[in-house]
Tab-separated table of C-alpha atoms and ligand atoms in Angstrom:
chain	number	residue	atom	x	y	z
A	1	MET	CA	-1.485	31.635	-0.607
A	2	LEU	CA	-4.952	30.434	0.204
A	3	GLY	CA	-7.462	32.655	1.905
A	4	LYS	CA	-7.745	32.013	5.625
A	5	ARG	CA	-11.240	30.620	5.364
A	6	ARG	CA	-10.378	28.203	2.552
A	7	ALA	CA	-7.253	27.073	4.350
A	8	ALA	CA	-9.272	26.380	7.499
A	9	ARG	CA	-11.892	24.460	5.550
A	10	ASN	CA	-9.248	22.316	3.872
A	11	ARG	CA	-7.585	21.633	7.199
A	12	GLU	CA	-10.917	20.449	8.602
A	13	ALA	CA	-11.281	18.093	5.657
A	14	LEU	CA	-7.821	16.685	6.423
A	15	ASP	CA	-8.783	16.241	10.080
A	16	ARG	CA	-11.785	14.208	8.997
A	17	LEU	CA	-9.518	11.893	6.973
A	18	LEU	CA	-7.388	11.375	10.070
A	19	GLN	CA	-10.372	9.917	11.880
A	20	GLU	CA	-9.967	6.815	9.741
A	21	ARG	CA	-7.820	4.461	11.764
A	22	SER	CA	-5.585	3.500	8.847
A	23	ASN	CA	-4.754	7.175	8.291
A	24	SER	CA	-4.039	7.945	11.940
A	25	GLN	CA	-1.064	5.559	11.976
A	26	CYS	CA	2.078	6.229	9.940
A	27	ALA	CA	1.742	4.604	6.502
A	28	GLU	CA	5.322	3.338	6.678
A	29	CYS	CA	6.160	2.286	10.247
A	30	GLY	CA	2.711	2.108	11.857
A	31	GLU	CA	3.552	4.664	14.544
A	32	ASP	CA	0.437	6.005	16.245
A	33	GLY	CA	-0.205	9.630	15.480
A	34	VAL	CA	0.681	11.424	12.256
A	35	SER	CA	1.518	15.067	11.687
A	36	TRP	CA	2.851	14.964	8.126
A	37	ALA	CA	1.744	13.688	4.756
A	38	SER	CA	3.047	13.103	1.257
A	39	ALA	CA	0.719	15.224	-0.853
A	40	ASN	CA	1.458	13.414	-4.120
A	41	ILE	CA	1.690	9.813	-2.871
A	42	GLY	CA	-1.313	10.385	-0.625
A	43	VAL	CA	-0.028	8.876	2.638
A	44	PHE	CA	-0.071	10.187	6.205
A	45	LEU	CA	3.264	9.985	8.043
A	46	CYS	CA	4.979	10.237	11.412
A	47	GLY	CA	7.732	12.840	11.816
A	48	ARG	CA	10.606	10.417	11.325
A	49	CYS	CA	9.232	8.811	8.163
A	50	ALA	CA	8.278	12.248	6.813
A	51	SER	CA	11.892	13.405	7.088
A	52	ILE	CA	13.047	10.285	5.235
A	53	HIS	CA	10.379	10.841	2.572
A	54	ARG	CA	11.824	14.330	2.165
A	55	LYS	CA	15.273	12.813	1.591
A	56	LEU	CA	13.921	10.935	-1.422
A	57	GLY	CA	13.414	14.293	-3.131
A	58	SER	CA	10.264	16.216	-3.999
A	59	HIS	CA	10.112	14.500	-7.410
A	60	ILE	CA	9.309	11.308	-5.453
A	61	SER	CA	7.449	12.599	-2.424
A	62	LYS	CA	6.110	16.041	-1.678
A	63	VAL	CA	6.071	16.244	2.109
A	64	LYS	CA	3.816	18.732	3.862
A	65	SER	CA	2.904	19.434	7.457
A	66	LEU	CA	-0.707	18.710	8.325
A	67	THR	CA	-0.801	21.674	10.679
A	68	LEU	CA	1.736	24.243	9.463
A	69	ASP	CA	1.316	24.117	5.683
A	70	ASP	CA	-1.630	25.283	3.612
A	71	TRP	CA	-3.416	22.581	1.656
A	72	SER	CA	-5.283	23.210	-1.593
A	73	GLU	CA	-8.634	21.604	-2.394
A	74	ASN	CA	-6.914	19.459	-5.032
A	75	GLU	CA	-4.379	18.181	-2.554
A	76	VAL	CA	-7.012	17.359	0.057
A	77	GLU	CA	-9.068	15.595	-2.594
A	78	HIS	CA	-5.989	13.578	-3.587
A	79	MET	CA	-5.397	12.551	0.045
A	80	LYS	CA	-9.034	11.484	0.269
A	81	GLU	CA	-8.759	9.501	-2.953
A	82	TRP	CA	-5.639	7.639	-1.799
A	83	GLY	CA	-4.923	7.517	1.933
A	84	ASN	CA	-2.720	4.992	3.728
A	85	LYS	CA	-4.713	1.850	3.049
A	86	ARG	CA	-5.107	2.218	-0.676
A	87	ALA	CA	-1.608	3.633	-1.225
A	88	ASN	CA	-0.002	0.709	0.603
A	89	ARG	CA	-2.062	-1.780	-1.338
A	90	TYR	CA	-0.823	-0.100	-4.484
A	91	TRP	CA	2.858	0.354	-3.574
A	92	ASN	CA	3.365	-2.797	-1.488
A	93	PRO	CA	0.626	-5.298	-2.334
A	94	TYR	CA	2.521	-8.208	-0.747
A	95	PRO	CA	3.639	-6.929	2.664
A	96	ARG	CA	4.476	-10.469	3.763
A	97	ASP	CA	7.205	-10.610	1.116
A	98	ASN	CA	8.279	-7.016	1.709
A	99	PRO	CA	7.741	-6.389	5.401
A	100	PRO	CA	7.371	-2.701	6.231
A	101	PRO	CA	9.685	-1.194	8.853
A	102	ILE	CA	8.653	-0.910	12.471
A	103	THR	CA	8.985	2.066	14.779
A	104	ASP	CA	12.191	0.675	16.326
A	105	ASP	CA	14.029	0.256	13.005
A	106	ASP	CA	16.883	2.689	12.407
A	107	ASP	CA	16.609	5.460	9.825
A	108	LEU	CA	18.829	3.706	7.296
A	109	THR	CA	16.576	0.637	7.300
A	110	VAL	CA	13.522	2.810	6.762
A	111	GLU	CA	15.257	4.776	4.011
A	112	ARG	CA	16.191	1.618	2.104
A	113	TYR	CA	12.640	0.346	2.401
A	114	LEU	CA	11.235	3.647	1.120
A	115	ARG	CA	13.682	3.816	-1.784
A	116	ASP	CA	12.812	0.237	-2.775
A	117	LYS	CA	9.125	1.026	-2.434
A	118	TYR	CA	8.806	4.364	-4.239
A	119	GLU	CA	12.025	5.100	-6.120
A	120	LYS	CA	12.737	1.617	-7.516
A	121	ARG	CA	9.101	0.491	-7.313
A	122	LEU	CA	10.359	-2.965	-6.403
A	123	PHE	CA	7.280	-4.071	-4.501
A	124	ARG	CA	4.760	-3.313	-7.212
A	125	GLY	CA	5.177	-6.812	-8.611
A	126	ASP	CA	4.866	-5.608	-12.195
A	127	ASN	CA	8.550	-5.781	-13.098
A	128	GLY	CA	9.127	-9.514	-13.118
A	129	ASP	CA	10.093	-9.887	-9.466
A	130	TYR	CA	7.113	-12.066	-8.661
A	131	ASP	CA	5.770	-15.246	-10.081
A	132	GLU	CA	2.173	-15.370	-11.185
A	133	ARG	CA	1.029	-16.319	-7.696
A	134	GLY	CA	2.507	-13.150	-6.299
A	135	SER	CA	5.328	-14.878	-4.446
A	136	ARG	CA	8.982	-14.180	-4.892
A	137	ARG	CA	9.955	-17.748	-4.071
A	138	ARG	CA	7.747	-20.781	-4.410
A	139	ASN	CA	7.781	-21.852	-0.775
A	140	GLY	CA	9.892	-19.052	0.592
A	141	ASP	CA	8.779	-16.634	3.204
A	142	SER	CA	11.362	-13.895	3.163
A	143	ARG	CA	11.881	-12.689	6.670
A	144	ARG	CA	13.257	-9.432	7.851
A	145	LYS	CA	16.769	-10.769	8.455
A	146	ASN	CA	17.391	-11.709	4.826
A	147	TYR	CA	15.289	-8.965	3.373
A	148	TYR	CA	18.184	-6.973	1.921
A	149	GLU	CA	20.074	-9.913	0.520
A	150	PRO	CA	18.128	-10.179	-2.748
A	151	VAL	CA	17.997	-6.462	-3.487
A	152	SER	CA	20.970	-6.198	-5.843
A	153	ARG	CA	19.961	-9.347	-7.668
A	154	ARG	CA	16.406	-8.127	-7.986
A	155	THR	CA	17.555	-4.744	-9.210
A	156	ALA	CA	19.764	-6.389	-11.798
A	157	SER	CA	17.096	-8.738	-13.059
A	158	ALA	CA	14.389	-6.104	-13.017
A	159	SER	CA	16.091	-4.136	-15.766
A	160	HIS	CA	16.454	-7.162	-18.026
A	161	THR	CA	13.230	-9.019	-17.591
A	162	SER	CA	9.625	-8.107	-17.667
A	163	SER	CA	6.551	-10.214	-17.392
A	164	PRO	CA	3.255	-9.513	-19.066
A	165	ALA	CA	0.537	-7.990	-16.934
A	166	PRO	CA	-1.703	-10.585	-15.301
A	167	GLN	CA	-4.701	-11.461	-17.413
A	168	ARG	CA	-8.110	-11.238	-15.847
A	169	SER	CA	-9.155	-14.516	-17.408
A	170	LYS	CA	-6.685	-16.373	-15.172
A	171	TYR	CA	-8.819	-15.549	-12.156
A	172	PRO	CA	-12.177	-17.049	-11.281
A	173	VAL	CA	-15.091	-14.648	-11.085
A	174	LEU	CA	-16.514	-14.447	-7.565
A	175	THR	CA	-20.256	-14.300	-7.025
A	176	GLY	CA	-20.181	-12.688	-3.586
A	177	GLY	CA	-22.836	-15.136	-2.369
A	178	PRO	CA	-23.345	-15.712	1.353
A	179	SER	CA	-20.668	-17.765	3.108
A	180	ASN	CA	-21.341	-20.474	5.651
A	181	PRO	CA	-20.282	-20.295	9.320
A	182	LYS	CA	-17.986	-23.308	9.014
A	183	ASP	CA	-15.860	-21.523	6.399
A	184	ARG	CA	-15.789	-18.383	8.504
A	185	PHE	CA	-14.242	-20.480	11.260
A	186	THR	CA	-11.883	-22.454	9.019
A	187	TYR	CA	-10.452	-19.312	7.396
A	188	ARG	CA	-10.637	-17.035	10.444
A	189	ARG	CA	-6.907	-16.213	10.468
A	190	GLU	CA	-6.719	-15.493	6.758
A	191	LEU	CA	-9.934	-13.462	6.945
A	192	SER	CA	-8.556	-11.300	9.696
A	193	ARG	CA	-5.388	-10.644	7.674
A	194	LEU	CA	-7.381	-9.835	4.556
A	195	GLU	CA	-9.524	-7.424	6.525
A	196	ASP	CA	-6.395	-5.728	7.869
A	197	MET	CA	-5.269	-5.288	4.284
A	198	GLY	CA	-8.520	-3.564	3.377
A	199	PHE	CA	-10.481	-6.428	1.842
A	200	GLU	CA	-13.680	-5.904	3.763
A	201	ASP	CA	-16.195	-8.166	2.032
A	202	MET	CA	-16.001	-11.368	4.090
A	203	ASP	CA	-18.129	-13.437	1.722
A	204	MET	CA	-15.935	-12.510	-1.239
A	205	ASN	CA	-12.818	-13.179	0.847
A	206	ILE	CA	-13.998	-16.681	1.773
A	207	GLU	CA	-14.886	-17.418	-1.817
A	208	ALA	CA	-11.467	-16.236	-2.979
A	209	LEU	CA	-9.641	-18.304	-0.334
A	210	LYS	CA	-11.567	-21.406	-1.349
A	211	ALA	CA	-10.948	-20.783	-5.048
A	212	ALA	CA	-7.252	-20.295	-4.262
A	213	GLY	CA	-7.024	-23.552	-2.314
A	214	ASN	CA	-6.218	-21.430	0.745
A	215	ASN	CA	-3.135	-19.966	-0.976
A	216	PHE	CA	-3.139	-16.522	0.612
A	217	ASN	CA	-1.325	-14.582	-2.116
A	218	ARG	CA	-3.363	-16.260	-4.812
A	219	ALA	CA	-6.538	-15.242	-2.968
A	220	ILE	CA	-5.345	-11.628	-2.979
A	221	ASP	CA	-4.712	-11.873	-6.717
A	222	ILE	CA	-8.213	-13.197	-7.233
A	223	LEU	CA	-9.723	-10.437	-5.103
A	224	THR	CA	-7.795	-7.665	-6.818
A	225	ASN	CA	-8.628	-8.976	-10.278
A	226	GLN	CA	-12.399	-9.006	-10.002
A	227	SER	CA	-13.771	-6.958	-12.870
A	228	THR	CA	-17.244	-6.871	-11.307
A	229	THR	CA	-16.077	-4.597	-8.523
A	230	PRO	CA	-14.195	-1.369	-9.149
A	231	ASN	CA	-10.529	-2.281	-8.984
A	232	LYS	CA	-8.703	0.689	-7.609
A	233	GLU	CA	-5.330	-1.012	-7.928
A	234	ASP	CA	-5.634	-0.768	-11.680
A	235	SER	CA	-5.870	2.987	-11.715
A	236	PRO	CA	-2.773	4.981	-12.544
A	237	PRO	CA	-0.214	5.605	-9.801
A	238	PRO	CA	-0.182	8.860	-7.885
A	239	SER	CA	1.074	11.552	-10.177
A	240	LEU	CA	4.804	12.207	-10.008
A	241	PRO	CA	5.777	14.997	-9.847
A	242	PRO	CA	2.963	16.452	-7.770
A	243	ARG	CA	0.346	18.829	-8.989
A	244	PRO	CA	1.201	22.492	-8.585
A	245	ILE	CA	-0.344	24.298	-5.657
A	246	ASP	CA	-3.317	26.520	-6.435
B	301	LIG	ZN1	6.661	6.342	10.503
């Protein structure tokens, strides 16, 4: 057990993290308001998604209440280091191909999504499921209705094939120079999506979109493979199983 004062201090630190908009909405379904978190994955969750996380087992996700449980300094630090935005960019870097559930989806749909995401790690894109441009199908845009169709095939192929990790040299190096207003207008939709995904440097985003010939997934690859900026996606995944409590 933590001392009362330490517990209170850690809870305040958690409250501060919740002031970030991305952390105040459930990492899985986007529901406004979170009261739970996965201490090892580093995501903040609504009550429903937290109970499904718990079903995955504590070796996958260690679910804690933000208000009822005590949090150690290490755990709070881990939540600060990850958080919803970074964790989702790590675990589901191509949300267009693997659309997250919405609040209205039933529990089974959410559970299958979470098992694919964390247990099978299907969305990571490092097990041969994606081509080098980060797309599952060349011109395909897998929509929610056929989302589950490819699962068994993907699972089967994932165990037999593997592709080498992307090489940095495949991606152009961005200079981060100032963009011009015309490009900001031309790429306004893509820029807004990139910003939603956590790519906040507009000049770099425009440069990447131009270098990618306006191929959205390719632009993301370029942005996440810049060696000049710290690339958090390359760091090791959240530790599984979780660290022991102090
Ligand atoms: Zn949720």
